[in-house]
Each structure stands twice: as C-alpha cells, then as structure tokens.
Short mmCIF file of C-alpha atoms and ligand atoms in Angstrom, two decimals:
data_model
loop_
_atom_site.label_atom_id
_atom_site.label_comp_id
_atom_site.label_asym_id
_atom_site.label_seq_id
_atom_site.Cartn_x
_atom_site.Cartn_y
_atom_site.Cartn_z
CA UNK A 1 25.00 11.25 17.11
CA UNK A 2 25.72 7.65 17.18
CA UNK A 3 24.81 5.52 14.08
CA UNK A 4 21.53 4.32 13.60
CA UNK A 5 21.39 0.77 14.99
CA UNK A 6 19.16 -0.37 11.89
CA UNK A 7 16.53 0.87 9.35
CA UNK A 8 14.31 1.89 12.73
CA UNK A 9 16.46 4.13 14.51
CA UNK A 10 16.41 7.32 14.60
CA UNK A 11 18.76 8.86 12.01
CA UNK A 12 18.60 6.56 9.30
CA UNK A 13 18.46 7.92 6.25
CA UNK A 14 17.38 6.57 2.84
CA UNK A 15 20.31 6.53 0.14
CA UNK A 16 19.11 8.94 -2.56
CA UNK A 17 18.59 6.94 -5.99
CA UNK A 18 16.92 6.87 -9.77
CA UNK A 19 15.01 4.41 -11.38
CA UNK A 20 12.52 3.81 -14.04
CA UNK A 21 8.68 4.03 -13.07
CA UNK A 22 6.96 1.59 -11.50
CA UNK A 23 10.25 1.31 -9.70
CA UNK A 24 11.59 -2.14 -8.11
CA UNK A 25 12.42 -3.21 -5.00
CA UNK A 26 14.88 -5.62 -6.32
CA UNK A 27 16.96 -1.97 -7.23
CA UNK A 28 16.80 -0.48 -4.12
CA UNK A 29 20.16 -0.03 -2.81
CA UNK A 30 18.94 -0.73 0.89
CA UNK A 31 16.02 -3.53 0.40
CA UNK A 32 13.55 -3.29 3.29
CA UNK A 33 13.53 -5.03 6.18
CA UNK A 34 10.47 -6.88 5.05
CA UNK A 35 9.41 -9.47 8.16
CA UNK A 36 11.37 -7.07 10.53
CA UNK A 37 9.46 -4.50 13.53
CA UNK A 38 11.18 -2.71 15.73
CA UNK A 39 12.52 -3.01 19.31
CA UNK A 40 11.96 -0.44 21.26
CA UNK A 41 15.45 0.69 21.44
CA UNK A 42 16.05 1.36 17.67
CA UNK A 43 17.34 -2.03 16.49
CA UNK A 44 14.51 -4.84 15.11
CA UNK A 45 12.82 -8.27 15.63
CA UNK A 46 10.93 -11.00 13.29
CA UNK A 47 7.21 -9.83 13.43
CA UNK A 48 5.85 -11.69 16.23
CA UNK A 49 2.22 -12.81 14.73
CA UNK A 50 -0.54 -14.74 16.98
CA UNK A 51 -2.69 -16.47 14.25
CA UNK A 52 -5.00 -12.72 13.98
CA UNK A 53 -5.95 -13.78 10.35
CA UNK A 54 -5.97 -17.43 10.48
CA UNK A 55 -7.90 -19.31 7.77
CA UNK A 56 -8.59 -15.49 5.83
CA UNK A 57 -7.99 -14.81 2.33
CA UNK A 58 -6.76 -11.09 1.08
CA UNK A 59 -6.25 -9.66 -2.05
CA UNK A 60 -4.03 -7.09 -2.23
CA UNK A 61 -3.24 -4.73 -5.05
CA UNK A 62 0.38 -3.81 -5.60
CA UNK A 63 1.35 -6.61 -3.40
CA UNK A 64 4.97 -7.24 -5.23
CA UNK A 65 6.84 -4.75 -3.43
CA UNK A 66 7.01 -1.90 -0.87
CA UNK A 67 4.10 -2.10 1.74
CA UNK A 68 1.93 -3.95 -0.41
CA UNK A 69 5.02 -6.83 -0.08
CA UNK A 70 5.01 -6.05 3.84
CA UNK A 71 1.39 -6.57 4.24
CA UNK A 72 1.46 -9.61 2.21
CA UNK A 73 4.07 -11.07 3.97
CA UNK A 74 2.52 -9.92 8.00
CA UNK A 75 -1.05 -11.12 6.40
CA UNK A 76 0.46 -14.73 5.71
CA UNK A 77 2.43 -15.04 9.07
CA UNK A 78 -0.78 -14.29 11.00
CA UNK A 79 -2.05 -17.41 9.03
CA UNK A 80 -4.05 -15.46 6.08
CA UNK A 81 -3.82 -17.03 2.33
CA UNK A 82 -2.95 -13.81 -0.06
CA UNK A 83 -3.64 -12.92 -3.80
CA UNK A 84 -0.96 -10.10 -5.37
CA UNK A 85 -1.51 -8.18 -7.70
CA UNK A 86 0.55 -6.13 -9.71
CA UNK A 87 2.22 -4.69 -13.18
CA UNK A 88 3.55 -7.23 -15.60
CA UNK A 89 7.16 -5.00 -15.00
CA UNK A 90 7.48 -6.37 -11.44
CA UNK A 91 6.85 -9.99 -11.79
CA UNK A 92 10.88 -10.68 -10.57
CA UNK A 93 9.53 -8.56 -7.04
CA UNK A 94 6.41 -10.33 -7.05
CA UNK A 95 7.81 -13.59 -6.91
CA UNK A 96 10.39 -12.39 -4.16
CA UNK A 97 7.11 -11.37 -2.68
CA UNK A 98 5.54 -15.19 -2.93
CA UNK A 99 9.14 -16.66 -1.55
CA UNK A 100 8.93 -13.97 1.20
CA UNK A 101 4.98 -15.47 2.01
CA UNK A 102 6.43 -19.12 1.31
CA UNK A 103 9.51 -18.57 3.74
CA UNK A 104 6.87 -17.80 6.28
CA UNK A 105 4.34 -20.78 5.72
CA UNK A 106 1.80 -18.95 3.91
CA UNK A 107 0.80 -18.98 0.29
CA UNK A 108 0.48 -16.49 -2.36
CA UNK A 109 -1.29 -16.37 -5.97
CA UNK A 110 0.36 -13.73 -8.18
CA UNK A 111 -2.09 -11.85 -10.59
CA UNK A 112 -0.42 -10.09 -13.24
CA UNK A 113 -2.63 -6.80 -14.26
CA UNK A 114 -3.14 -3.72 -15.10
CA UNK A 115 -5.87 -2.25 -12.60
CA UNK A 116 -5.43 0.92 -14.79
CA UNK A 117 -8.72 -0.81 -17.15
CA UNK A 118 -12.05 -1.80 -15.83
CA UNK A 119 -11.74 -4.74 -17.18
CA UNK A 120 -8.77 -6.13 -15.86
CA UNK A 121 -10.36 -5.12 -12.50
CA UNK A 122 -12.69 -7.81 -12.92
CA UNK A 123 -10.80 -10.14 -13.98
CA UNK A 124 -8.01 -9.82 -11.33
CA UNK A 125 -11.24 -10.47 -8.26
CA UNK A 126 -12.59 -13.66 -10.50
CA UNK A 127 -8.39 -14.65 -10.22
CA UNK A 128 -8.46 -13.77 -6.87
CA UNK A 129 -11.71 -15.38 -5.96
CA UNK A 130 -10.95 -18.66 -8.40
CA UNK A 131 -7.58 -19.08 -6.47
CA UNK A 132 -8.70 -18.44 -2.41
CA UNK A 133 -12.04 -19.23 -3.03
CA UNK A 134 -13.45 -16.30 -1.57
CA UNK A 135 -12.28 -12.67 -0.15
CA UNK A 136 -12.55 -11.98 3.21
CA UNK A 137 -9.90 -8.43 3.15
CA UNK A 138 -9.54 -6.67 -0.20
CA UNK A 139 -6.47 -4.46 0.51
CA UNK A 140 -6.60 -1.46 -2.13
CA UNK A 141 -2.97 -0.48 -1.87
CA UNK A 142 -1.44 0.26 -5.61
CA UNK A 143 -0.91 3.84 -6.52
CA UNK A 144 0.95 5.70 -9.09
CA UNK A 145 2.57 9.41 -8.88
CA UNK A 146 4.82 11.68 -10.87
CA UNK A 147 6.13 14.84 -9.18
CA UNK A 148 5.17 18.15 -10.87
CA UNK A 149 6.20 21.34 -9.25
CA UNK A 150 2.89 23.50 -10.89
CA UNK A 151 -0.18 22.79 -12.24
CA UNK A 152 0.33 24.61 -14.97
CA UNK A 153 3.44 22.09 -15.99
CA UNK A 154 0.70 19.25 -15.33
CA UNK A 155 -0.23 17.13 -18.22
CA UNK A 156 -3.70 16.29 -18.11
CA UNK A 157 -3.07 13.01 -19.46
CA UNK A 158 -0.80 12.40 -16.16
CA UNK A 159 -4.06 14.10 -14.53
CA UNK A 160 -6.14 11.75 -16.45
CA UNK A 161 -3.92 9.11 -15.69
CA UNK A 162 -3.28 9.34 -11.83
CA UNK A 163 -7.15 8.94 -11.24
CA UNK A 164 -7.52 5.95 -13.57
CA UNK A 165 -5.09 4.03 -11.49
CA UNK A 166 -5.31 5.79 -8.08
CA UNK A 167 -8.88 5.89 -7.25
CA UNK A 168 -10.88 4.29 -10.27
CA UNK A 169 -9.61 0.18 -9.61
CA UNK A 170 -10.78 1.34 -5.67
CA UNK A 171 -14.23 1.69 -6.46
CA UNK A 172 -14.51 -1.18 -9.59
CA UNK A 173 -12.37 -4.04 -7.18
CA UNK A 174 -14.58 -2.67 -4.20
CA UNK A 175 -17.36 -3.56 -6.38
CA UNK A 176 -16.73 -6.63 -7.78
CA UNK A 177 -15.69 -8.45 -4.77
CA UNK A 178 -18.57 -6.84 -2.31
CA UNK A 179 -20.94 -9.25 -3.27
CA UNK A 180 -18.58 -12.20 -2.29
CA UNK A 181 -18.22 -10.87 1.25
CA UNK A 182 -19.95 -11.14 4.43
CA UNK A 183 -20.33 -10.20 7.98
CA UNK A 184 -16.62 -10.07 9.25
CA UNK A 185 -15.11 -8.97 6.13
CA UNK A 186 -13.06 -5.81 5.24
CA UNK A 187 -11.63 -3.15 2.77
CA UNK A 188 -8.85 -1.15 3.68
CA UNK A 189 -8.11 1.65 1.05
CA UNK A 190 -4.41 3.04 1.30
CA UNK A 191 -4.38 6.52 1.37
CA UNK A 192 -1.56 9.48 2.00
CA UNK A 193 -0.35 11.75 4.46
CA UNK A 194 -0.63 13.84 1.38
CA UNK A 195 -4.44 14.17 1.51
CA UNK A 196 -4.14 15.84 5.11
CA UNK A 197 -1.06 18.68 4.05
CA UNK A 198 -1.77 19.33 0.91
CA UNK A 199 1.85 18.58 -0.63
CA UNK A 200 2.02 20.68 -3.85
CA UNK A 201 4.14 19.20 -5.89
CA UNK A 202 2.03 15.94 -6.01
CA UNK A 203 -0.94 17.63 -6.99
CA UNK A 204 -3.13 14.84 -8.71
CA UNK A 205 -1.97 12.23 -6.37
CA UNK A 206 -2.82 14.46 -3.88
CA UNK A 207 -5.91 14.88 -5.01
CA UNK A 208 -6.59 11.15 -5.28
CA UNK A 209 -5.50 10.27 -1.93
CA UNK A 210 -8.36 12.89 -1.15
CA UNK A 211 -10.87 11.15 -2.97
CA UNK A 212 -9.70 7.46 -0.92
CA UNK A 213 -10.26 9.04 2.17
CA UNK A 214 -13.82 9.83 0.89
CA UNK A 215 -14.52 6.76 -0.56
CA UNK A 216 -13.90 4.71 2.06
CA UNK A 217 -16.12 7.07 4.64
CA UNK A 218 -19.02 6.75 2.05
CA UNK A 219 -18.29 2.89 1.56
CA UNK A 220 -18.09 2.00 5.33
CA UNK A 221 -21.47 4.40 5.99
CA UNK A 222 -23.19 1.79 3.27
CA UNK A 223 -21.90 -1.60 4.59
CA UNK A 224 -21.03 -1.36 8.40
CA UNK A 225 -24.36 -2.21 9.20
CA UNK A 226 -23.90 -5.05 7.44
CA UNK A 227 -20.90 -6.32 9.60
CA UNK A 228 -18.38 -5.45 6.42
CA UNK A 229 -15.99 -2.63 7.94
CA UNK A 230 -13.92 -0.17 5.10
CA UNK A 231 -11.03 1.77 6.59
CA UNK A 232 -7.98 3.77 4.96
CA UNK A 233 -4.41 4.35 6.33
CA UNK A 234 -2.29 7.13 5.52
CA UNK A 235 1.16 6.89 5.53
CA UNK A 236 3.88 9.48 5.82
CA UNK A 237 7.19 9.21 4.04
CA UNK A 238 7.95 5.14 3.34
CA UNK A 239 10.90 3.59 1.86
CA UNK A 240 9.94 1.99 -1.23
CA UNK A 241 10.55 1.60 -4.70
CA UNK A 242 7.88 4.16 -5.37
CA UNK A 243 10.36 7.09 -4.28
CA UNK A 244 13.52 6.71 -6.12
CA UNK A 245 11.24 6.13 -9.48
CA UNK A 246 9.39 9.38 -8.81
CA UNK A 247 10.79 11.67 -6.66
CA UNK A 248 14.04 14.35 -7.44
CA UNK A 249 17.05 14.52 -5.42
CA UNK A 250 15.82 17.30 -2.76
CA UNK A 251 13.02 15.52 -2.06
CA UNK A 252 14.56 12.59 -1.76
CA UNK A 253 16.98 14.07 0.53
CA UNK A 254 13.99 15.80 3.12
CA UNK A 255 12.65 12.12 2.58
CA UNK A 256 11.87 11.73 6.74
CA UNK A 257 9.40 12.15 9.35
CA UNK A 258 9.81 14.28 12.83
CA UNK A 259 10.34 11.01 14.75
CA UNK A 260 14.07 11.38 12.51
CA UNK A 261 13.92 9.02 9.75
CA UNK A 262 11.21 7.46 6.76
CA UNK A 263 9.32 4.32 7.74
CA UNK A 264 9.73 1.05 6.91
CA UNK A 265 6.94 -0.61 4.99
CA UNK A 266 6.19 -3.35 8.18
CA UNK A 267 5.40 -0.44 9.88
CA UNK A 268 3.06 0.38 7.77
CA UNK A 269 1.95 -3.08 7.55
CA UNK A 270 0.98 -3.64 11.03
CA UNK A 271 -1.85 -0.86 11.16
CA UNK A 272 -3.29 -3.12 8.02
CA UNK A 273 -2.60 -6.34 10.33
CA UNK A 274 -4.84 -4.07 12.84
CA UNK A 275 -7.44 -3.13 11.20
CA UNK A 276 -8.22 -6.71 8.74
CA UNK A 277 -8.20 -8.38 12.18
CA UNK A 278 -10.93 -7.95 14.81
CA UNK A 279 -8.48 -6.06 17.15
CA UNK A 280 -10.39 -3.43 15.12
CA UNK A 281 -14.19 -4.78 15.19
CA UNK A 282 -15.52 -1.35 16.09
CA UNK A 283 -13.95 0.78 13.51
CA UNK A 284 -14.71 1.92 10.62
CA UNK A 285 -14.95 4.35 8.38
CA UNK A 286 -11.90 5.76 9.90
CA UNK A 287 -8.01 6.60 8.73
CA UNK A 288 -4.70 5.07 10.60
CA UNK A 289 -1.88 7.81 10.53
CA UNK A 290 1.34 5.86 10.74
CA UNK A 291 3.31 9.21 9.86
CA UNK A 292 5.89 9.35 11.96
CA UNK A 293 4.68 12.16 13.98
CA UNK A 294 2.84 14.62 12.07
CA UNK A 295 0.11 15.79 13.52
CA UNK A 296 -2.89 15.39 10.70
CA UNK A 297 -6.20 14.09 12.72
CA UNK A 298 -9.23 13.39 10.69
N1 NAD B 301 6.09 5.23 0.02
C1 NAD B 301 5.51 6.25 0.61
O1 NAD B 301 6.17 7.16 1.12
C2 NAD B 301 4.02 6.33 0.70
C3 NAD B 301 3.44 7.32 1.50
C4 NAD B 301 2.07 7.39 1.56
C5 NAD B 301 1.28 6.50 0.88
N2 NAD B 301 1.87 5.54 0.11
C6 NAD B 301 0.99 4.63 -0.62
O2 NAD B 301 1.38 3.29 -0.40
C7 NAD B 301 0.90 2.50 -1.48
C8 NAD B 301 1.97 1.52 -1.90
O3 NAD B 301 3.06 2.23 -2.44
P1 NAD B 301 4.56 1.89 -2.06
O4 NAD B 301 5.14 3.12 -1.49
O5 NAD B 301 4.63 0.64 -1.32
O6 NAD B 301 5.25 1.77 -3.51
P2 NAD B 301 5.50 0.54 -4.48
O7 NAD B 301 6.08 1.12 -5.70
O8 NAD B 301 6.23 -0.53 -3.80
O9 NAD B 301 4.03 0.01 -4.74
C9 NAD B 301 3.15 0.57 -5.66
C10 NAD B 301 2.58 -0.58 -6.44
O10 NAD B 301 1.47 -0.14 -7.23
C11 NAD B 301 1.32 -1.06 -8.26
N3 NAD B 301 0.73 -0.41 -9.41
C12 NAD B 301 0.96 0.84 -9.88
N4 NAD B 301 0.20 1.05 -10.97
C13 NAD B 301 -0.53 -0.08 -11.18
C14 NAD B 301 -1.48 -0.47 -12.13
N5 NAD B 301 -1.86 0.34 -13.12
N6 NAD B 301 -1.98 -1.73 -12.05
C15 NAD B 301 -1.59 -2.57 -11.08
N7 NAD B 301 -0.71 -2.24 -10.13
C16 NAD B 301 -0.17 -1.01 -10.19
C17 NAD B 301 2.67 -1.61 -8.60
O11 NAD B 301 2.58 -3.01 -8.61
C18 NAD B 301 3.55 -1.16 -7.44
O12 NAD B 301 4.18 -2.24 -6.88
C19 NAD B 301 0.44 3.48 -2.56
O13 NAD B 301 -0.96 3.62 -2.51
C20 NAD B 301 1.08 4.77 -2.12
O14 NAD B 301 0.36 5.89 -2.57
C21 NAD B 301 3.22 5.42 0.00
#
C-alpha cells in the first residue's frame, strides 16, 4: 500500500502516545491539520469558507484544542466572532487556538473555566455575552473520559464526575444563554459514536453521550417553534489530545474508522459549520454522524 499522502488518506495512522489528562495539543506528536479539508484524492486544501456565519457570535466550550480548536477556527473563517472556553491547564493551546482564529481574520475571547461548577457556567455566558455582545451558536463541545474496562472497577466519583462535566454545563450554559437568543439562533451539543455502539470500556461517558443525544431532542422539541434549532453530532474515532491522555495502547492502536484511518478534527468541524449556518434551516433535533463509515442511524 502506498503511503498515505497526508493526515486524510487512507492508511494514516495516529502515533500511539501518553499524556497527562486534559491532554494538550501542543504534545501531540502529529498536531492536526487544523484549517486543512481534504481533496478528494487523499491529500488536503485550506478550508474554502463563503462568509456562512458572517457577523455571528459562538461560544464554544473546549474551544482550545482538538475539534473544539477546528470549529473555532472554520467558525471565524466563515466570518463568525468566537468565545473559548476551556481548563486553566490549556491556556498555552488556547492561545494557539486565538492565533489560529487571528491568522484567519477572525477574533477570539478566551474564557478560562471550569464548566465542571454551576457557577462558573454562568459566569463563562455573562464572559461570553460581555465580550460578543450576544450569542447567536452556543457550541457544547467539552467532554471528559477515563477508560475503565468494568463497572465494577468504576469509581463512582469518576461516575459522579463524568456527568458533572459531560452533560450537567449542557443543560446550565443551554440555560443561561437561551434567553439571549432569537429566531435564527442555534445549539449544537457534541455527542459520540459511543452513544450508538455501546463501547464498554467507556461506560459513564458512554452513558453521557446518551443523555446529549436526549437532551438536545427534548431541547429542539421546546424551541424550534421558536426559530432556535438544537442539534448534536457524533463523532467516531478523532485525533485529539483527548486520546493519548485517556486511552491505553491497544486502543490506541485500533484507533480508526472503516473508511482506514481516525478523523481529523476539521472534519468534524465542517458538520458544525453545517448545521450553525442556514445550509441547515430545516433541521433539528437531529444527530450528524461524521464516523467514518459506521453505520449507526438515529
Ligand atoms: N476525539 C474523539 O475521538 C471523539 C469522538 C467522539 C466524540 N468526541 C467529543 O468531542 C468533544 C471534543 O473532544 P476532543 O476529542 O476534541 O478532545 P480535546 O481534549 O481536544 O477537547 C476536550 C476539551 O474539553 C475541555 N474540558 C474538559 N473538562 C472541562 C471542564 N471541566 N471545564 C471546561 N472545559 C473542559 C478541555 O478544554 C478540552 O480541551 C468531546 O465532547 C468529545 O467527547 C471526541
């Protein structure tokens, strides 16, 4: 087989490596390919944007590095002004992050936080809404997860834990920034391939990817008649600094996807592109499966 020609050919494989949680992007021994799509024959292009989100504002959680970076980056070269936020850890990624959004004409507010607390919830939308003004896309993307092969090896406190950050800051952001939004406006809760197969050895992040994809049906069913659309996407395997800070050597190893390789976090980006812009106006409620070819529905 002939090498891959770049991160979005078929082949490539992510190096296996360790690193402390929350993991950065700066310690990745490949750094993604953060502005890049692909061509159709394997190798990749600059993003090509057309002003989809001009004159927007988006907060998004865990914006300092893996797909929260990507969509951060896509959101400000479609002409969108963007809010990060993120763990006080990861403030060397999070600027990266602005310079990425500066490089590309845009600007970004970094929030240091820990969405983890109610309270830092609310103060991380009055940031957000101090700094842009308003909210037009809130962009739930920050997660957590810790790989446990049984639930009887399960702490509850990482139980306890993976809710508080996974699904807890969706519903109190959701909440605080609803009543700044109007007709036009949208939430778009990332979820997990993981909700759809079941993957055991994530069990409580499993479980909270579950609860996103219920959230945001509920959510939309209360607010689409209003004009305000909620959607989820669930990726399959990424390449981010989540993986090497959570996940053991065989699973880093069977890190792919059938197409024949992990994605890249732009292409993850893109479906978030799709559905904040009104390429998506009539859907909602609904969950994007950029997977890489597993068939999931639903
Ligand atoms: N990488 C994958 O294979 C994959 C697959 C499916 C879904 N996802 C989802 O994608 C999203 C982004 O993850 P990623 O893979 O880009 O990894 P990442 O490590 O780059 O991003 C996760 C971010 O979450 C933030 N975060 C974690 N705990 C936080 C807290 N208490 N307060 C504030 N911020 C906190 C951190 O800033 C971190 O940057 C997550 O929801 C993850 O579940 C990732």
């Amino acid at each position: 087989m002939p090498e891959p020609k770049s991160q979005f050919d078929i082949g490539w494989k992510a190096p296996v490596s360790h690193q402390k949680p929350p993991g950065l992007e700066s310690d990745l021994p490949v750094e993604a390919a953060v502005d890049q799509v692909p061509t159709f024959d394997g190798g990749s292009q600059l993003y090509k944007a057309s002003g989809k989100l001009q004159g927007r504002k988006a907060l998004i959680t865990g914006g300092d590095s893996g797909i929260g970076r990507a969509i951060a980056v896509l959101y400000a070269m479609e002409g969108a002004e963007v809010a990060i936020a993120y763990l006080q850890e990861e403030e060397d990624d999070a600027q990266t992050t602005k310079k990425w959004v500066e490089k590309h004409g845009g600007t970004c507010h970094p929030i240091v936080t820990n969405l983890r607390y109610k309270e830092e919830c609310k103060k991380t939308a009055d940031k957000a809404l101090q700094a842009m003004g308003t909210i037009n896309i809130l962009v739930n993307n920050h997660a957590t997860q810790m790989m446990r092969e049984n639930i009887l090896e399960l702490p509850e406190d990482q139980w306890e834990l993976t809710f508080q950050t996974n699904i807890h800051p969706f519903f109190y952001l959701s909440k605080y920034v609803l009543p700044h939004m109007t007709k036009g406006d949208t939430i778009i809760n990332n979820a997990s391939i993981n909700a759809y197969i079941g993957r055991p050895d994530l069990l409580d992040y499993t479980s909270t990817k579950g609860a996103v994809i219920s959230f945001t049906r509920g959510l939309s069913n209360q607010f689409v008649g209003k004009g305000i659309r909620v959607n989820a996407v669930a990726p399959g395997p990424v390449w981010t600094p989540l993986i090497p800070s959570t996940m053991n050597d065989d699973a880093q190893e069977g890190f792919t996807a059938p197409i024949g390789r992990p994605g890249q976090p732009s292409e993850i980006a893109t479906c978030f592109v799709f559905l904040a812009s009104t390429d998506s106006s009539l859907i909602s409620g609904q969950t994007l499966h950029p997977n890489g070819g597993t068939i999931v529905n639903g």
